[in-house]
Amino acid sequence: MKKLSYLFLLLFVFGCQNKDSETPVPEISIEVQKKISEFNDSTFVGITEDIQYSKGSIFLTEIENGRVLELNEAYELKQIFGRKGDGPTELQDPRASQVHNNQLLILDGGHQKIKVFNLDGTISHQFGRDIPSNGGFFIKNNKLYGSKYDKSTLPLFSYSLTGEDSIHYFSSQNRRLTVINHDRPRVFRLFPYKNEIIAVSENEPVIERFDLEGNMIEELYYPEYFEKNIEQAKERERNEAKMRGTTTFMSDASLLGNELYILAVGYNKTTAKVSSKHIFNFTIDDSHISLSRIIELNNSDHDTWYMSFTIVRNKILAFDGMVYELHEFNLPKKD
């Protein structure tokens, strides 16, 4: 097994909850099995910030091209939703998509609306009024839950789908890590878990857990796993006067059952570069969230930046933003 980056060798204890445990966190390196850059002679992979899987289809949300591609499990193109532009069937800065009630809902950040497409590619309708946007979203109990990058309100929101056209904001703007991120807004990726919300912060090492009304149940803070990355960001701030030090701790996240997968941002001491190729696998139970293993997506000895990923059956499908390819990995079984 390939030795992981020195950053992750610090992981002998999880658990801000249990510092006395000496049980090491399993570290697994997996090799890329397949690389996909094109789906036919004219359709290639563009910058993909969100990947979703639903009932045999894979949906790639491409920001630059202003569209969502639907693929089958053999990575063949089935359908294209939208195109770049400002028309009713066009998208401007799409951020995420979800299949709901046999329709594809696309969060269009440029128009701050949800655009709803039928699965044959035709537009159905759009809704929302200044819906905030940043990353993923989900729908539960006639509410759309999401997050945004904005200091004027709280970072999480629920949007009523019952015709009220109202937004409720929750969580807090309190920062657990301010030395790097200063007063920048918090922003999260959200997932439904039973009758709860799992919120993974993008710009601080925090996982939060809420009920559906926005009341916090648990907060997990794990900065010790990013010590070298934090130090590098501090050094950059000291040496580059025009550039305030900031860092991202998470590129993407995915929830499958009670297994939470976080694509973390790490620091390679040898090359002095930031990369994104390690997945932290957390397990959720009724009482707490705990780290169970770390998975390295091993493409080569070169630095890799995986921007987004999802779990497709027993596969990990990740978009490599350095080479504009989808990479397929076998998801290792848990002991």
mmCIF file with all atom_site columns, C-alpha atoms in Angstrom, residues 233-310:
data_model
loop_
_atom_site.group_PDB
_atom_site.id
_atom_site.type_symbol
_atom_site.label_atom_id
_atom_site.label_alt_id
_atom_site.label_comp_id
_atom_site.label_asym_id
_atom_site.label_entity_id
_atom_site.label_seq_id
_atom_site.pdbx_PDB_ins_code
_atom_site.Cartn_x
_atom_site.Cartn_y
_atom_site.Cartn_z
_atom_site.occupancy
_atom_site.B_iso_or_equiv
_atom_site.pdbx_formal_charge
_atom_site.auth_seq_id
_atom_site.auth_comp_id
_atom_site.auth_asym_id
_atom_site.auth_atom_id
_atom_site.pdbx_PDB_model_num
ATOM 1  C CA . ALA A 1 233 ? -1.768  29.357 4.457   1.00 0.00 ? 233 ALA A CA 1
ATOM 2  C CA . LYS A 1 234 ? -0.394  31.435 7.329   1.00 0.00 ? 234 LYS A CA 1
ATOM 3  C CA . GLU A 1 235 ? 3.020   31.601 5.659   1.00 0.00 ? 235 GLU A CA 1
ATOM 4  C CA . ARG A 1 236 ? 1.456   32.701 2.380   1.00 0.00 ? 236 ARG A CA 1
ATOM 5  C CA . GLU A 1 237 ? -0.348  35.500 4.167   1.00 0.00 ? 237 GLU A CA 1
ATOM 6  C CA . ARG A 1 238 ? 2.855   36.678 5.851   1.00 0.00 ? 238 ARG A CA 1
ATOM 7  C CA . ASN A 1 239 ? 4.866   36.655 2.624   1.00 0.00 ? 239 ASN A CA 1
ATOM 8  C CA . GLU A 1 240 ? 2.288   37.995 0.174   1.00 0.00 ? 240 GLU A CA 1
ATOM 9  C CA . ALA A 1 241 ? 1.001   41.296 1.453   1.00 0.00 ? 241 ALA A CA 1
ATOM 10 C CA . LYS A 1 242 ? -1.623  41.694 -1.265  1.00 0.00 ? 242 LYS A CA 1
ATOM 11 C CA . MET A 1 243 ? -3.083  38.245 -0.749  1.00 0.00 ? 243 MET A CA 1
ATOM 12 C CA . ARG A 1 244 ? -4.951  37.462 2.444   1.00 0.00 ? 244 ARG A CA 1
ATOM 13 C CA . GLY A 1 245 ? -4.337  33.912 3.463   1.00 0.00 ? 245 GLY A CA 1
ATOM 14 C CA . THR A 1 246 ? -7.313  31.640 3.021   1.00 0.00 ? 246 THR A CA 1
ATOM 15 C CA . THR A 1 247 ? -7.805  27.946 2.557   1.00 0.00 ? 247 THR A CA 1
ATOM 16 C CA . THR A 1 248 ? -10.377 25.391 1.549   1.00 0.00 ? 248 THR A CA 1
ATOM 17 C CA . PHE A 1 249 ? -10.673 22.226 3.567   1.00 0.00 ? 249 PHE A CA 1
ATOM 18 C CA . MET A 1 250 ? -13.149 20.370 1.366   1.00 0.00 ? 250 MET A CA 1
ATOM 19 C CA . SER A 1 251 ? -13.632 20.115 -2.406  1.00 0.00 ? 251 SER A CA 1
ATOM 20 C CA . ASP A 1 252 ? -16.787 18.007 -2.341  1.00 0.00 ? 252 ASP A CA 1
ATOM 21 C CA . ALA A 1 253 ? -18.718 15.567 -0.175  1.00 0.00 ? 253 ALA A CA 1
ATOM 22 C CA . SER A 1 254 ? -21.135 12.687 -0.633  1.00 0.00 ? 254 SER A CA 1
ATOM 23 C CA . LEU A 1 255 ? -23.466 10.817 1.718   1.00 0.00 ? 255 LEU A CA 1
ATOM 24 C CA . LEU A 1 256 ? -24.365 7.169  1.123   1.00 0.00 ? 256 LEU A CA 1
ATOM 25 C CA . GLY A 1 257 ? -26.521 5.664  3.859   1.00 0.00 ? 257 GLY A CA 1
ATOM 26 C CA . ASN A 1 258 ? -24.753 6.495  7.100   1.00 0.00 ? 258 ASN A CA 1
ATOM 27 C CA . GLU A 1 259 ? -21.346 6.831  5.413   1.00 0.00 ? 259 GLU A CA 1
ATOM 28 C CA . LEU A 1 260 ? -20.182 10.416 4.832   1.00 0.00 ? 260 LEU A CA 1
ATOM 29 C CA . TYR A 1 261 ? -17.343 10.872 2.330   1.00 0.00 ? 261 TYR A CA 1
ATOM 30 C CA . ILE A 1 262 ? -15.421 14.169 2.298   1.00 0.00 ? 262 ILE A CA 1
ATOM 31 C CA . LEU A 1 263 ? -12.954 14.966 -0.496  1.00 0.00 ? 263 LEU A CA 1
ATOM 32 C CA . ALA A 1 264 ? -10.379 16.864 1.551   1.00 0.00 ? 264 ALA A CA 1
ATOM 33 C CA . VAL A 1 265 ? -7.770  19.405 0.521   1.00 0.00 ? 265 VAL A CA 1
ATOM 34 C CA . GLY A 1 266 ? -4.253  18.475 1.618   1.00 0.00 ? 266 GLY A CA 1
ATOM 35 C CA . TYR A 1 267 ? -0.733  19.849 1.461   1.00 0.00 ? 267 TYR A CA 1
ATOM 36 C CA . ASN A 1 268 ? 2.183   17.999 -0.145  1.00 0.00 ? 268 ASN A CA 1
ATOM 37 C CA . LYS A 1 269 ? 5.373   18.952 1.710   1.00 0.00 ? 269 LYS A CA 1
ATOM 38 C CA . THR A 1 270 ? 7.659   17.505 -0.978  1.00 0.00 ? 270 THR A CA 1
ATOM 39 C CA . THR A 1 271 ? 6.257   19.639 -3.803  1.00 0.00 ? 271 THR A CA 1
ATOM 40 C CA . ALA A 1 272 ? 4.999   22.486 -1.563  1.00 0.00 ? 272 ALA A CA 1
ATOM 41 C CA . LYS A 1 273 ? 1.667   22.317 -3.377  1.00 0.00 ? 273 LYS A CA 1
ATOM 42 C CA . VAL A 1 274 ? -1.924  21.935 -2.345  1.00 0.00 ? 274 VAL A CA 1
ATOM 43 C CA . SER A 1 275 ? -3.756  18.929 -3.789  1.00 0.00 ? 275 SER A CA 1
ATOM 44 C CA . SER A 1 276 ? -7.124  17.230 -3.451  1.00 0.00 ? 276 SER A CA 1
ATOM 45 C CA . LYS A 1 277 ? -7.111  13.449 -3.629  1.00 0.00 ? 277 LYS A CA 1
ATOM 46 C CA . HIS A 1 278 ? -7.868  12.116 -0.140  1.00 0.00 ? 278 HIS A CA 1
ATOM 47 C CA . ILE A 1 279 ? -11.359 11.120 0.942   1.00 0.00 ? 279 ILE A CA 1
ATOM 48 C CA . PHE A 1 280 ? -12.174 11.149 4.647   1.00 0.00 ? 280 PHE A CA 1
ATOM 49 C CA . ASN A 1 281 ? -14.817 8.499  5.353   1.00 0.00 ? 281 ASN A CA 1
ATOM 50 C CA . PHE A 1 282 ? -16.902 9.364  8.417   1.00 0.00 ? 282 PHE A CA 1
ATOM 51 C CA . THR A 1 283 ? -19.533 7.080  9.909   1.00 0.00 ? 283 THR A CA 1
ATOM 52 C CA . ILE A 1 284 ? -22.724 8.598  11.338  1.00 0.00 ? 284 ILE A CA 1
ATOM 53 C CA . ASP A 1 285 ? -24.710 7.015  14.136  1.00 0.00 ? 285 ASP A CA 1
ATOM 54 C CA . ASP A 1 286 ? -27.416 8.289  16.426  1.00 0.00 ? 286 ASP A CA 1
ATOM 55 C CA . SER A 1 287 ? -24.996 9.685  18.986  1.00 0.00 ? 287 SER A CA 1
ATOM 56 C CA . HIS A 1 288 ? -22.022 11.060 17.036  1.00 0.00 ? 288 HIS A CA 1
ATOM 57 C CA . ILE A 1 289 ? -19.982 11.285 13.834  1.00 0.00 ? 289 ILE A CA 1
ATOM 58 C CA . SER A 1 290 ? -16.582 9.576  13.745  1.00 0.00 ? 290 SER A CA 1
ATOM 59 C CA . LEU A 1 291 ? -13.772 9.110  11.224  1.00 0.00 ? 291 LEU A CA 1
ATOM 60 C CA . SER A 1 292 ? -13.453 5.463  10.125  1.00 0.00 ? 292 SER A CA 1
ATOM 61 C CA . ARG A 1 293 ? -10.840 5.518  7.339   1.00 0.00 ? 293 ARG A CA 1
ATOM 62 C CA . ILE A 1 294 ? -8.963  7.610  4.758   1.00 0.00 ? 294 ILE A CA 1
ATOM 63 C CA . ILE A 1 295 ? -8.975  6.720  1.057   1.00 0.00 ? 295 ILE A CA 1
ATOM 64 C CA . GLU A 1 296 ? -6.314  8.053  -1.326  1.00 0.00 ? 296 GLU A CA 1
ATOM 65 C CA . LEU A 1 297 ? -7.345  8.415  -4.977  1.00 0.00 ? 297 LEU A CA 1
ATOM 66 C CA . ASN A 1 298 ? -4.069  7.493  -6.626  1.00 0.00 ? 298 ASN A CA 1
ATOM 67 C CA . ASN A 1 299 ? -3.746  8.662  -10.227 1.00 0.00 ? 299 ASN A CA 1
ATOM 68 C CA . SER A 1 300 ? 0.036   9.068  -10.439 1.00 0.00 ? 300 SER A CA 1
ATOM 69 C CA . ASP A 1 301 ? 2.916   10.552 -8.518  1.00 0.00 ? 301 ASP A CA 1
ATOM 70 C CA . HIS A 1 302 ? 1.890   13.993 -9.740  1.00 0.00 ? 302 HIS A CA 1
ATOM 71 C CA . ASP A 1 303 ? -0.264  16.436 -7.803  1.00 0.00 ? 303 ASP A CA 1
ATOM 72 C CA . THR A 1 304 ? -3.938  15.915 -8.486  1.00 0.00 ? 304 THR A CA 1
ATOM 73 C CA . TRP A 1 305 ? -6.912  18.193 -7.966  1.00 0.00 ? 305 TRP A CA 1
ATOM 74 C CA . TYR A 1 306 ? -10.192 16.316 -7.808  1.00 0.00 ? 306 TYR A CA 1
ATOM 75 C CA . MET A 1 307 ? -12.949 18.947 -7.815  1.00 0.00 ? 307 MET A CA 1
ATOM 76 C CA . SER A 1 308 ? -16.038 16.759 -7.386  1.00 0.00 ? 308 SER A CA 1
ATOM 77 C CA . PHE A 1 309 ? -17.045 13.130 -6.953  1.00 0.00 ? 309 PHE A CA 1
ATOM 78 C CA . THR A 1 310 ? -19.896 10.766 -6.177  1.00 0.00 ? 310 THR A CA 1
#
